[in-house]
PDB file of C-alpha atoms in Angstrom:
ATOM      1  CA  MET A 954     -93.687   1.484 -20.371  1.00  0.00           C
ATOM      2  CA  SER A 955     -96.543   3.373 -21.985  1.00  0.00           C
ATOM      3  CA  GLY A 956     -96.944   0.650 -24.621  1.00  0.00           C
ATOM      4  CA  GLU A 957     -98.140   3.229 -27.163  1.00  0.00           C
ATOM      5  CA  ALA A 958     -96.923   2.556 -30.706  1.00  0.00           C
ATOM      6  CA  ALA A 959     -98.647   5.639 -32.136  1.00  0.00           C
ATOM      7  CA  PRO A 960    -100.214   8.831 -30.814  1.00  0.00           C
ATOM      8  CA  PRO A 961    -103.735   8.172 -29.518  1.00  0.00           C
ATOM      9  CA  LEU A 962    -105.604  10.008 -32.292  1.00  0.00           C
ATOM     10  CA  ALA A 963    -103.426   8.618 -35.083  1.00  0.00           C
ATOM     11  CA  ARG A 964    -105.245   5.274 -35.239  1.00  0.00           C
ATOM     12  CA  SER A 965    -107.797   4.052 -37.776  1.00  0.00           C
ATOM     13  CA  THR A 966    -109.020   0.926 -39.548  1.00  0.00           C
ATOM     14  CA  LEU A 967    -111.337   2.580 -42.084  1.00  0.00           C
ATOM     15  CA  ASP A 968    -110.908   2.512 -45.872  1.00  0.00           C
ATOM     16  CA  ARG A 969    -111.749   6.107 -46.835  1.00  0.00           C
ATOM     17  CA  ALA A 970    -112.764   4.938 -50.343  1.00  0.00           C
ATOM     18  CA  ALA A 971    -112.203   8.405 -51.801  1.00  0.00           C
ATOM     19  CA  HIS A 972    -113.347   7.313 -55.273  1.00  0.00           C
ATOM     20  CA  ARG A 973    -116.909   6.954 -53.915  1.00  0.00           C
ATOM     21  CA  ARG A 974    -117.180  10.638 -52.879  1.00  0.00           C
ATOM     22  CA  THR A 975    -118.131  11.691 -56.413  1.00  0.00           C
ATOM     23  CA  ASP A 976    -120.541   8.804 -57.070  1.00  0.00           C
ATOM     24  CA  PRO A 977    -123.992  10.143 -56.072  1.00  0.00           C
ATOM     25  CA  GLY A 978    -125.793   6.959 -57.063  1.00  0.00           C
ATOM     26  CA  TRP A 979    -123.595   4.763 -54.904  1.00  0.00           C
ATOM     27  CA  LEU A 980    -123.762   7.218 -52.006  1.00  0.00           C
ATOM     28  CA  ALA A 981    -127.578   7.372 -52.101  1.00  0.00           C
ATOM     29  CA  GLN A 982    -127.850   3.594 -52.137  1.00  0.00           C
ATOM     30  CA  SER A 983    -125.221   3.186 -49.441  1.00  0.00           C
ATOM     31  CA  TRP A 984    -126.946   5.549 -47.009  1.00  0.00           C
ATOM     32  CA  ASN A 985    -129.776   3.056 -46.535  1.00  0.00           C
ATOM     33  CA  GLN A 986    -127.431   0.319 -45.342  1.00  0.00           C
ATOM     34  CA  ALA A 987    -124.873   2.493 -43.561  1.00  0.00           C
ATOM     35  CA  ARG A 988    -123.727   2.920 -40.001  1.00  0.00           C
ATOM     36  CA  VAL A 989    -124.100   6.539 -38.896  1.00  0.00           C
ATOM     37  CA  LEU A 990    -122.068   8.491 -36.363  1.00  0.00           C
ATOM     38  CA  VAL A 991    -124.016  11.465 -34.990  1.00  0.00           C
ATOM     39  CA  LEU A 992    -121.976  14.407 -33.680  1.00  0.00           C
ATOM     40  CA  ASP A 993    -123.567  17.458 -32.152  1.00  0.00           C
ATOM     41  CA  SER A 994    -121.450  20.512 -32.994  1.00  0.00           C
ATOM     42  CA  GLY A 995    -123.757  22.614 -30.821  1.00  0.00           C
ATOM     43  CA  ASP A 996    -122.682  20.523 -27.841  1.00  0.00           C
ATOM     44  CA  GLY A 997    -118.944  20.882 -28.413  1.00  0.00           C
ATOM     45  CA  GLY A 998    -118.748  18.093 -30.973  1.00  0.00           C
ATOM     46  CA  ARG A 999    -119.837  15.329 -28.661  1.00  0.00           C
ATOM     47  CA  ALA A1000    -120.881  11.851 -29.745  1.00  0.00           C
ATOM     48  CA  LEU A1001    -122.587   8.955 -27.993  1.00  0.00           C
ATOM     49  CA  VAL A1002    -120.222   6.470 -26.373  1.00  0.00           C
ATOM     50  CA  ARG A1003    -120.891   3.325 -24.395  1.00  0.00           C
ATOM     51  CA  THR A1004    -118.523   3.439 -21.448  1.00  0.00           C
ATOM     52  CA  ASP A1005    -119.651   0.143 -19.891  1.00  0.00           C
ATOM     53  CA  THR A1006    -117.639  -1.791 -22.487  1.00  0.00           C
ATOM     54  CA  SER A1007    -113.894  -2.376 -22.593  1.00  0.00           C
ATOM     55  CA  PRO A1008    -112.725  -0.471 -24.504  1.00  0.00           C
ATOM     56  CA  PRO A1009    -115.524   2.122 -24.687  1.00  0.00           C
ATOM     57  CA  THR A1010    -117.314   2.053 -28.034  1.00  0.00           C
ATOM     58  CA  LEU A1011    -118.905   4.668 -30.259  1.00  0.00           C
ATOM     59  CA  VAL A1012    -122.620   4.346 -30.855  1.00  0.00           C
ATOM     60  CA  LEU A1013    -123.258   4.008 -34.589  1.00  0.00           C
ATOM     61  CA  LEU A1014    -126.912   4.224 -35.559  1.00  0.00           C
ATOM     62  CA  ASP A1015    -129.162   2.799 -38.241  1.00  0.00           C
ATOM     63  CA  PRO A1016    -130.123   5.558 -40.716  1.00  0.00           C
ATOM     64  CA  ALA A1017    -133.702   4.306 -40.704  1.00  0.00           C
ATOM     65  CA  GLY A1018    -134.184   5.727 -37.224  1.00  0.00           C
ATOM     66  CA  LEU A1019    -132.739   9.148 -38.037  1.00  0.00           C
ATOM     67  CA  PRO A1020    -134.258  12.224 -39.699  1.00  0.00           C
ATOM     68  CA  GLU A1021    -133.185  12.560 -43.337  1.00  0.00           C
ATOM     69  CA  PRO A1022    -129.925  14.569 -43.180  1.00  0.00           C
ATOM     70  CA  THR A1023    -129.276  17.434 -45.554  1.00  0.00           C
ATOM     71  CA  ALA A1024    -125.560  16.768 -45.935  1.00  0.00           C
ATOM     72  CA  PRO A1025    -124.297  13.437 -44.595  1.00  0.00           C
ATOM     73  CA  ILE A1026    -120.522  13.091 -44.626  1.00  0.00           C
ATOM     74  CA  PHE A1027    -119.168   9.857 -46.095  1.00  0.00           C
ATOM     75  CA  LEU A1028    -116.310   8.684 -43.886  1.00  0.00           C
ATOM     76  CA  GLY A1029    -115.463   5.440 -45.664  1.00  0.00           C
ATOM     77  CA  VAL A1030    -116.069   1.714 -45.746  1.00  0.00           C
ATOM     78  CA  GLU A1031    -115.501  -0.718 -42.883  1.00  0.00           C
ATOM     79  CA  PRO A1032    -113.558  -3.970 -43.337  1.00  0.00           C
ATOM     80  CA  ASP A1033    -116.913  -5.833 -43.488  1.00  0.00           C
ATOM     81  CA  GLY A1034    -117.968  -3.661 -46.460  1.00  0.00           C
ATOM     82  CA  VAL A1035    -120.495  -1.491 -44.608  1.00  0.00           C
ATOM     83  CA  PRO A1036    -120.239   2.259 -45.381  1.00  0.00           C
ATOM     84  CA  VAL A1037    -120.023   4.766 -42.529  1.00  0.00           C
ATOM     85  CA  PHE A1038    -121.431   8.294 -42.563  1.00  0.00           C
ATOM     86  CA  ALA A1039    -121.357  11.154 -40.053  1.00  0.00           C
ATOM     87  CA  VAL A1040    -124.025  13.786 -39.497  1.00  0.00           C
ATOM     88  CA  ASP A1041    -124.077  16.973 -37.439  1.00  0.00           C
ATOM     89  CA  ALA A1042    -127.296  16.778 -35.427  1.00  0.00           C
ATOM     90  CA  PRO A1043    -128.623  16.727 -31.857  1.00  0.00           C
ATOM     91  CA  LEU A1044    -127.787  13.466 -30.148  1.00  0.00           C
ATOM     92  CA  PRO A1045    -130.687  11.038 -29.742  1.00  0.00           C
ATOM     93  CA  ALA A1046    -131.371   9.261 -26.476  1.00  0.00           C
ATOM     94  CA  VAL A1047    -129.735   5.836 -26.483  1.00  0.00           C
ATOM     95  CA  PRO A1048    -129.960   3.683 -23.341  1.00  0.00           C
ATOM     96  CA  GLY A1049    -126.564   2.914 -21.842  1.00  0.00           C
ATOM     97  CA  ALA A1050    -124.740   5.654 -23.792  1.00  0.00           C
ATOM     98  CA  ARG A1051    -123.619   9.142 -22.825  1.00  0.00           C
ATOM     99  CA  ALA A1052    -122.512  12.223 -24.741  1.00  0.00           C
ATOM    100  CA  THR A1053    -118.717  12.377 -24.696  1.00  0.00           C
ATOM    101  CA  HIS A1054    -116.075  14.676 -26.174  1.00  0.00           C
ATOM    102  CA  LEU A1055    -113.117  13.306 -28.142  1.00  0.00           C
ATOM    103  CA  ARG A1056    -110.695  14.893 -25.661  1.00  0.00           C
ATOM    104  CA  GLU A1057    -112.230  12.813 -22.873  1.00  0.00           C
ATOM    105  CA  VAL A1058    -112.333   9.427 -24.520  1.00  0.00           C
ATOM    106  CA  GLY A1059    -110.126   9.404 -27.634  1.00  0.00           C
ATOM    107  CA  HIS A1060    -107.261   7.571 -25.921  1.00  0.00           C
ATOM    108  CA  LEU A1061    -109.620   4.910 -24.552  1.00  0.00           C
ATOM    109  CA  LEU A1062    -111.342   4.042 -27.823  1.00  0.00           C
ATOM    110  CA  GLY A1063    -110.195   1.214 -30.046  1.00  0.00           C
ATOM    111  CA  ASP A1064    -108.383   1.949 -33.293  1.00  0.00           C
ATOM    112  CA  ARG A1065    -111.554   1.902 -35.392  1.00  0.00           C
ATOM    113  CA  ASP A1066    -113.564   4.224 -33.168  1.00  0.00           C
ATOM    114  CA  ALA A1067    -110.676   6.622 -32.535  1.00  0.00           C
ATOM    115  CA  GLY A1068    -110.285   7.068 -36.283  1.00  0.00           C
ATOM    116  CA  LEU A1069    -114.001   7.542 -36.905  1.00  0.00           C
ATOM    117  CA  PHE A1070    -114.475  10.103 -34.137  1.00  0.00           C
ATOM    118  CA  THR A1071    -111.350  12.087 -35.060  1.00  0.00           C
ATOM    119  CA  THR A1072    -112.147  12.221 -38.779  1.00  0.00           C
ATOM    120  CA  ALA A1073    -115.797  13.119 -38.301  1.00  0.00           C
ATOM    121  CA  LEU A1074    -115.035  15.888 -35.822  1.00  0.00           C
ATOM    122  CA  ALA A1075    -112.295  17.335 -38.030  1.00  0.00           C
ATOM    123  CA  LEU A1076    -114.611  17.461 -41.055  1.00  0.00           C
ATOM    124  CA  ILE A1077    -117.585  18.897 -39.179  1.00  0.00           C
ATOM    125  CA  ASN A1078    -115.409  21.609 -37.638  1.00  0.00           C
ATOM    126  CA  TRP A1079    -114.023  22.443 -41.082  1.00  0.00           C
ATOM    127  CA  HIS A1080    -117.528  22.811 -42.548  1.00  0.00           C
ATOM    128  CA  LEU A1081    -118.582  25.116 -39.723  1.00  0.00           C
ATOM    129  CA  ARG A1082    -115.693  27.483 -40.526  1.00  0.00           C
ATOM    130  CA  HIS A1083    -116.057  27.534 -44.321  1.00  0.00           C
ATOM    131  CA  ARG A1084    -119.626  28.481 -45.025  1.00  0.00           C
ATOM    132  CA  TYR A1085    -118.399  31.265 -47.313  1.00  0.00           C
ATOM    133  CA  SER A1086    -115.782  31.223 -50.041  1.00  0.00           C
ATOM    134  CA  SER A1087    -112.615  33.097 -49.155  1.00  0.00           C
ATOM    135  CA  ALA A1088    -112.108  33.810 -52.873  1.00  0.00           C
ATOM    136  CA  THR A1089    -115.572  35.175 -53.782  1.00  0.00           C
ATOM    137  CA  GLY A1090    -117.362  35.769 -50.467  1.00  0.00           C
ATOM    138  CA  HIS A1091    -120.330  33.761 -51.725  1.00  0.00           C
ATOM    139  CA  PRO A1092    -122.083  31.129 -49.593  1.00  0.00           C
ATOM    140  CA  THR A1093    -120.792  27.602 -50.109  1.00  0.00           C
ATOM    141  CA  GLU A1094    -122.603  24.279 -50.098  1.00  0.00           C
ATOM    142  CA  VAL A1095    -121.432  20.821 -49.126  1.00  0.00           C
ATOM    143  CA  ASP A1096    -120.296  18.694 -52.057  1.00  0.00           C
ATOM    144  CA  GLU A1097    -118.436  15.434 -52.732  1.00  0.00           C
ATOM    145  CA  ALA A1098    -120.079  13.670 -49.782  1.00  0.00           C
ATOM    146  CA  GLY A1099    -118.706  16.204 -47.326  1.00  0.00           C
ATOM    147  CA  TRP A1100    -115.165  16.387 -48.695  1.00  0.00           C
ATOM    148  CA  SER A1101    -115.475  19.769 -50.410  1.00  0.00           C
ATOM    149  CA  ARG A1102    -117.632  22.876 -50.556  1.00  0.00           C
ATOM    150  CA  VAL A1103    -118.574  24.847 -53.652  1.00  0.00           C
ATOM    151  CA  ASP A1104    -120.048  28.301 -54.236  1.00  0.00           C
ATOM    152  CA  PRO A1105    -122.572  29.288 -56.959  1.00  0.00           C
ATOM    153  CA  ALA A1106    -119.741  30.308 -59.292  1.00  0.00           C
ATOM    154  CA  GLY A1107    -118.180  26.862 -59.038  1.00  0.00           C
ATOM    155  CA  GLU A1108    -115.309  27.960 -56.804  1.00  0.00           C
ATOM    156  CA  ARG A1109    -114.408  24.856 -54.811  1.00  0.00           C
ATOM    157  CA  ILE A1110    -112.580  24.499 -51.505  1.00  0.00           C
ATOM    158  CA  TRP A1111    -111.304  21.349 -49.830  1.00  0.00           C
ATOM    159  CA  PRO A1112    -110.660  20.510 -46.180  1.00  0.00           C
ATOM    160  CA  ARG A1113    -107.329  21.708 -44.850  1.00  0.00           C
ATOM    161  CA  THR A1114    -105.554  21.270 -41.547  1.00  0.00           C
ATOM    162  CA  ASP A1115    -103.106  23.701 -39.986  1.00  0.00           C
ATOM    163  CA  PRO A1116     -99.682  22.118 -39.369  1.00  0.00           C
ATOM    164  CA  ALA A1117     -98.298  22.740 -35.890  1.00  0.00           C
ATOM    165  CA  MET A1118     -95.164  21.419 -34.275  1.00  0.00           C
ATOM    166  CA  ILE A1119     -94.983  20.159 -30.689  1.00  0.00           C
ATOM    167  CA  VAL A1120     -91.704  19.191 -29.040  1.00  0.00           C
ATOM    168  CA  LEU A1121     -90.550  17.494 -25.878  1.00  0.00           C
ATOM    169  CA  VAL A1122     -87.236  19.183 -25.049  1.00  0.00           C
ATOM    170  CA  HIS A1123     -84.966  17.060 -22.850  1.00  0.00           C
ATOM    171  CA  ASP A1124     -81.358  16.987 -21.671  1.00  0.00           C
ATOM    172  CA  GLY A1125     -80.413  13.605 -23.171  1.00  0.00           C
ATOM    173  CA  VAL A1126     -79.509  12.192 -19.753  1.00  0.00           C
ATOM    174  CA  PRO A1127     -80.738   8.618 -19.053  1.00  0.00           C
ATOM    175  CA  GLY A1128     -82.209   7.479 -15.772  1.00  0.00           C
ATOM    176  CA  LEU A1129     -84.298   9.179 -13.115  1.00  0.00           C
ATOM    177  CA  ASP A1130     -82.172  12.317 -13.076  1.00  0.00           C
ATOM    178  CA  GLY A1131     -82.764  13.050 -16.771  1.00  0.00           C
ATOM    179  CA  ARG A1132     -84.849  16.187 -17.251  1.00  0.00           C
ATOM    180  CA  CYS A1133     -87.363  17.627 -19.692  1.00  0.00           C
ATOM    181  CA  LEU A1134     -88.450  21.222 -20.216  1.00  0.00           C
ATOM    182  CA  LEU A1135     -92.181  21.929 -19.979  1.00  0.00           C
ATOM    183  CA  GLY A1136     -94.186  25.148 -20.078  1.00  0.00           C
ATOM    184  CA  ASN A1137     -97.427  26.567 -18.730  1.00  0.00           C
ATOM    185  CA  ASN A1138     -99.172  28.491 -21.507  1.00  0.00           C
ATOM    186  CA  ALA A1139    -100.248  32.005 -20.598  1.00  0.00           C
ATOM    187  CA  SER A1140    -103.655  31.532 -22.242  1.00  0.00           C
ATOM    188  CA  TRP A1141    -104.662  28.416 -20.295  1.00  0.00           C
ATOM    189  CA  PRO A1142    -107.405  28.778 -17.688  1.00  0.00           C
ATOM    190  CA  HIS A1143    -106.265  28.643 -14.073  1.00  0.00           C
ATOM    191  CA  THR A1144    -107.481  26.096 -11.539  1.00  0.00           C
ATOM    192  CA  ALA A1145    -106.855  26.852  -7.898  1.00  0.00           C
ATOM    193  CA  GLY A1146    -104.098  24.647  -6.469  1.00  0.00           C
ATOM    194  CA  GLU A1147    -103.071  23.266  -9.866  1.00  0.00           C
ATOM    195  CA  ARG A1148    -100.670  24.277 -12.614  1.00  0.00           C
ATOM    196  CA  ARG A1149    -100.693  22.485 -15.953  1.00  0.00           C
ATOM    197  CA  PHE A1150     -97.442  21.990 -17.850  1.00  0.00           C
ATOM    198  CA  SER A1151     -97.010  20.573 -21.330  1.00  0.00           C
ATOM    199  CA  CYS A1152     -94.645  20.373 -24.283  1.00  0.00           C
ATOM    200  CA  LEU A1153     -93.815  23.518 -26.219  1.00  0.00           C
ATOM    201  CA  ALA A1154     -95.820  23.975 -29.400  1.00  0.00           C
ATOM    202  CA  GLY A1155     -96.645  26.424 -32.161  1.00  0.00           C
ATOM    203  CA  TYR A1156     -97.916  26.711 -35.713  1.00  0.00           C
ATOM    204  CA  VAL A1157     -95.609  26.149 -38.664  1.00  0.00           C
ATOM    205  CA  GLU A1158     -95.328  29.490 -40.458  1.00  0.00           C
ATOM    206  CA  PRO A1159     -95.511  29.993 -44.255  1.00  0.00           C
ATOM    207  CA  GLY A1160     -92.286  29.004 -46.000  1.00  0.00           C
ATOM    208  CA  GLU A1161     -91.018  27.169 -42.915  1.00  0.00           C
ATOM    209  CA  SER A1162     -90.186  23.514 -42.336  1.00  0.00           C
ATOM    210  CA  ALA A1163     -91.493  21.740 -39.252  1.00  0.00           C
ATOM    211  CA  GLU A1164     -87.928  21.416 -37.906  1.00  0.00           C
ATOM    212  CA  ALA A1165     -87.306  25.126 -38.411  1.00  0.00           C
ATOM    213  CA  ALA A1166     -90.528  25.813 -36.508  1.00  0.00           C
ATOM    214  CA  VAL A1167     -89.201  23.727 -33.592  1.00  0.00           C
ATOM    215  CA  LEU A1168     -86.029  25.823 -33.428  1.00  0.00           C
ATOM    216  CA  ARG A1169     -87.919  29.109 -33.722  1.00  0.00           C
ATOM    217  CA  GLU A1170     -90.773  28.368 -31.336  1.00  0.00           C
ATOM    218  CA  VAL A1171     -88.578  27.035 -28.525  1.00  0.00           C
ATOM    219  CA  ARG A1172     -86.236  30.000 -28.781  1.00  0.00           C
ATOM    220  CA  GLU A1173     -89.161  32.453 -28.903  1.00  0.00           C
ATOM    221  CA  GLU A1174     -91.099  30.905 -26.029  1.00  0.00           C
ATOM    222  CA  VAL A1175     -88.338  30.002 -23.558  1.00  0.00           C
ATOM    223  CA  GLY A1176     -85.121  31.393 -25.079  1.00  0.00           C
ATOM    224  CA  VAL A1177     -83.406  27.998 -25.259  1.00  0.00           C
ATOM    225  CA  PRO A1178     -81.525  26.670 -28.337  1.00  0.00           C
ATOM    226  CA  VAL A1179     -82.164  22.999 -29.200  1.00  0.00           C
ATOM    227  CA  ASP A1180     -80.268  20.275 -31.067  1.00  0.00           C
ATOM    228  CA  ASP A1181     -80.854  16.712 -32.296  1.00  0.00           C
ATOM    229  CA  ILE A1182     -84.407  17.339 -33.463  1.00  0.00           C
ATOM    230  CA  ALA A1183     -86.059  13.965 -34.108  1.00  0.00           C
ATOM    231  CA  TYR A1184     -89.527  13.333 -35.529  1.00  0.00           C
ATOM    232  CA  ALA A1185     -91.659  11.096 -33.263  1.00  0.00           C
ATOM    233  CA  GLY A1186     -95.104  10.952 -34.883  1.00  0.00           C
ATOM    234  CA  SER A1187     -98.191  12.992 -35.671  1.00  0.00           C
ATOM    235  CA  GLN A1188    -101.896  13.108 -35.023  1.00  0.00           C
ATOM    236  CA  ALA A1189    -104.885  15.230 -35.894  1.00  0.00           C
ATOM    237  CA  TRP A1190    -106.055  17.646 -33.211  1.00  0.00           C
ATOM    238  CA  PRO A1191    -109.472  18.751 -34.510  1.00  0.00           C
ATOM    239  CA  PHE A1192    -110.011  21.593 -32.025  1.00  0.00           C
ATOM    240  CA  PRO A1193    -110.785  23.015 -34.493  1.00  0.00           C
ATOM    241  CA  GLY A1194    -108.374  21.816 -37.206  1.00  0.00           C
ATOM    242  CA  SER A1195    -104.689  21.173 -36.548  1.00  0.00           C
ATOM    243  CA  LEU A1196    -102.213  18.456 -37.449  1.00  0.00           C
ATOM    244  CA  MET A1197     -99.738  18.093 -34.595  1.00  0.00           C
ATOM    245  CA  LEU A1198     -96.234  17.110 -35.735  1.00  0.00           C
ATOM    246  CA  GLY A1199     -94.436  15.636 -32.733  1.00  0.00           C
ATOM    247  CA  PHE A1200     -90.697  15.941 -32.104  1.00  0.00           C
ATOM    248  CA  LEU A1201     -88.070  15.243 -29.467  1.00  0.00           C
ATOM    249  CA  ALA A1202     -85.075  17.564 -29.139  1.00  0.00           C
ATOM    250  CA  THR A1203     -82.195  18.110 -26.738  1.00  0.00           C
ATOM    251  CA  ALA A1204     -81.087  21.242 -24.910  1.00  0.00           C
ATOM    252  CA  ASP A1205     -78.676  22.233 -22.153  1.00  0.00           C
ATOM    253  CA  PRO A1206     -80.430  22.806 -18.793  1.00  0.00           C
ATOM    254  CA  ALA A1207     -77.619  25.204 -17.861  1.00  0.00           C
ATOM    255  CA  HIS A1208     -78.872  27.629 -20.503  1.00  0.00           C
ATOM    256  CA  PRO A1209     -81.090  30.306 -18.882  1.00  0.00           C
ATOM    257  CA  VAL A1210     -84.830  29.889 -19.433  1.00  0.00           C
ATOM    258  CA  GLN A1211     -86.300  33.230 -20.495  1.00  0.00           C
ATOM    259  CA  VAL A1212     -90.027  33.010 -21.167  1.00  0.00           C
ATOM    260  CA  ASP A1213     -92.005  35.217 -23.499  1.00  0.00           C
ATOM    261  CA  PRO A1214     -94.777  36.249 -21.070  1.00  0.00           C
ATOM    262  CA  THR A1215     -97.293  36.714 -23.868  1.00  0.00           C
ATOM    263  CA  GLU A1216     -96.940  32.998 -24.664  1.00  0.00           C
ATOM    264  CA  ILE A1217     -95.618  31.203 -21.577  1.00  0.00           C
ATOM    265  CA  ALA A1218     -96.479  32.005 -17.967  1.00  0.00           C
ATOM    266  CA  TYR A1219     -94.026  29.530 -16.426  1.00  0.00           C
ATOM    267  CA  ALA A1220     -91.404  27.093 -17.714  1.00  0.00           C
ATOM    268  CA  ARG A1221     -89.051  24.784 -15.868  1.00  0.00           C
ATOM    269  CA  TRP A1222     -87.101  21.541 -16.080  1.00  0.00           C
ATOM    270  CA  PHE A1223     -88.626  18.394 -14.545  1.00  0.00           C
ATOM    271  CA  SER A1224     -86.797  15.169 -13.735  1.00  0.00           C
ATOM    272  CA  ARG A1225     -88.010  11.736 -14.807  1.00  0.00           C
ATOM    273  CA  ARG A1226     -88.574  11.061 -11.131  1.00  0.00           C
ATOM    274  CA  GLU A1227     -90.991  14.020 -10.880  1.00  0.00           C
ATOM    275  CA  ILE A1228     -92.834  13.166 -14.101  1.00  0.00           C
ATOM    276  CA  GLY A1229     -93.167   9.519 -13.057  1.00  0.00           C
ATOM    277  CA  MET A1230     -94.583  10.573  -9.701  1.00  0.00           C
ATOM    278  CA  ALA A1231     -97.144  12.879 -11.334  1.00  0.00           C
ATOM    279  CA  LEU A1232     -98.259  10.178 -13.763  1.00  0.00           C
ATOM    280  CA  ALA A1233     -98.645   7.771 -10.834  1.00  0.00           C
ATOM    281  CA  GLY A1234    -100.986  10.221  -9.118  1.00  0.00           C
ATOM    282  CA  ARG A1235     -98.495  11.340  -6.497  1.00  0.00           C
ATOM    283  CA  PRO A1236     -98.401  15.110  -5.879  1.00  0.00           C
ATOM    284  CA  VAL A1237     -95.512  17.110  -7.339  1.00  0.00           C
ATOM    285  CA  GLU A1238     -95.390  20.727  -6.194  1.00  0.00           C
ATOM    286  CA  VAL A1239     -94.664  23.528  -8.637  1.00  0.00           C
ATOM    287  CA  GLY A1240     -94.594  26.994  -7.101  1.00  0.00           C
ATOM    288  CA  GLY A1241     -97.147  26.109  -4.456  1.00  0.00           C
ATOM    289  CA  ALA A1242     -99.439  24.268  -6.873  1.00  0.00           C
ATOM    290  CA  ARG A1243     -99.807  20.633  -7.926  1.00  0.00           C
ATOM    291  CA  LEU A1244     -98.270  19.652 -11.258  1.00  0.00           C
ATOM    292  CA  VAL A1245    -100.870  18.630 -13.864  1.00  0.00           C
ATOM    293  CA  LEU A1246     -99.716  16.977 -17.095  1.00  0.00           C
ATOM    294  CA  PRO A1247    -101.413  17.007 -20.548  1.00  0.00           C
ATOM    295  CA  PRO A1248    -104.591  14.978 -21.161  1.00  0.00           C
ATOM    296  CA  PRO A1249    -104.223  11.356 -22.298  1.00  0.00           C
ATOM    297  CA  SER A1250    -105.660  11.996 -25.780  1.00  0.00           C
ATOM    298  CA  SER A1251    -102.962  14.554 -26.583  1.00  0.00           C
ATOM    299  CA  ILE A1252     -99.759  13.897 -28.484  1.00  0.00           C
ATOM    300  CA  ALA A1253     -98.011  15.884 -25.734  1.00  0.00           C
ATOM    301  CA  LEU A1254     -98.485  13.069 -23.235  1.00  0.00           C
ATOM    302  CA  PHE A1255     -97.428  10.553 -25.894  1.00  0.00           C
ATOM    303  CA  LEU A1256     -94.131  12.448 -26.282  1.00  0.00           C
ATOM    304  CA  ILE A1257     -93.663  12.629 -22.511  1.00  0.00           C
ATOM    305  CA  HIS A1258     -94.137   8.866 -22.290  1.00  0.00           C
ATOM    306  CA  ARG A1259     -91.626   8.325 -25.111  1.00  0.00           C
ATOM    307  CA  TRP A1260     -89.031  10.285 -23.173  1.00  0.00           C
ATOM    308  CA  LEU A1261     -89.969   8.822 -19.794  1.00  0.00           C
ATOM    309  CA  ASP A1262     -89.607   5.292 -21.146  1.00  0.00           C
ATOM    310  CA  GLY A1263     -86.225   6.084 -22.718  1.00  0.00           C
ATOM    311  CA  HIS A1264     -87.343   5.918 -26.376  1.00  0.00           C
ATOM    312  CA  CYS A1265     -85.334   8.953 -27.468  1.00  0.00           C
TER     313      CYS A1265
END
């Protein structure tokens, strides 16, 4: 059993305290007693993590030891009442800590730190991509403690995430002989001797429901019709700004798999026996290469575990 009740980046303990975002007096006073998460967007959005603890823990710093930030982002208030801010800045040297990306460590962090890291990275990535107003073309400035941007004419924009569906297609058969359909994306980098396979995914198009996107994307990418679409959970994927809506769906393995080569390089059905072997570190060969599954921080692996453990 995977033991996962929720996708790895769908966990948090923070009170976002949205009513404080427009209270400049409270924010200024709170900065002096806050905990601060530093992320370096120039280094891929890495933060400092102590990996000698179990679980690993984010390094949150005292603002007194940091340069005065121009635009700190208010993340919320901890259960003990202490406010938490994030800043985009070079990472300081902290003994016993190393710079780590969310992809590497998100699944290992506790609920509190997973939520902090995910939220901070999502907001910082959003700010980097919205320095100009799409309505007026004018430069925008950070406002509302990092939760909006505004241009000189008062045109305001708020953070948005792009909804995307991701689905684990399976045959509905229990036991080790049950199979799931995974694909190798044509845009993924190649590693000699390895071939990565994952769930099928795609953005939800305008005017489309998430379930309709599941039907469309699977048919477009591998030519297979699906049934029994069931929602399984969601998580942010701030690379740079998606919300992954996870589903399970059934299909008939006898139906021919016809990939769209612009999207999918390879696609095939895998048995529970094969997936279990790969997760246990035992080699599974796919066309002369070793099968590699999605990273642990992804919702894709969460969906694979749900199916592998029979929760579908």
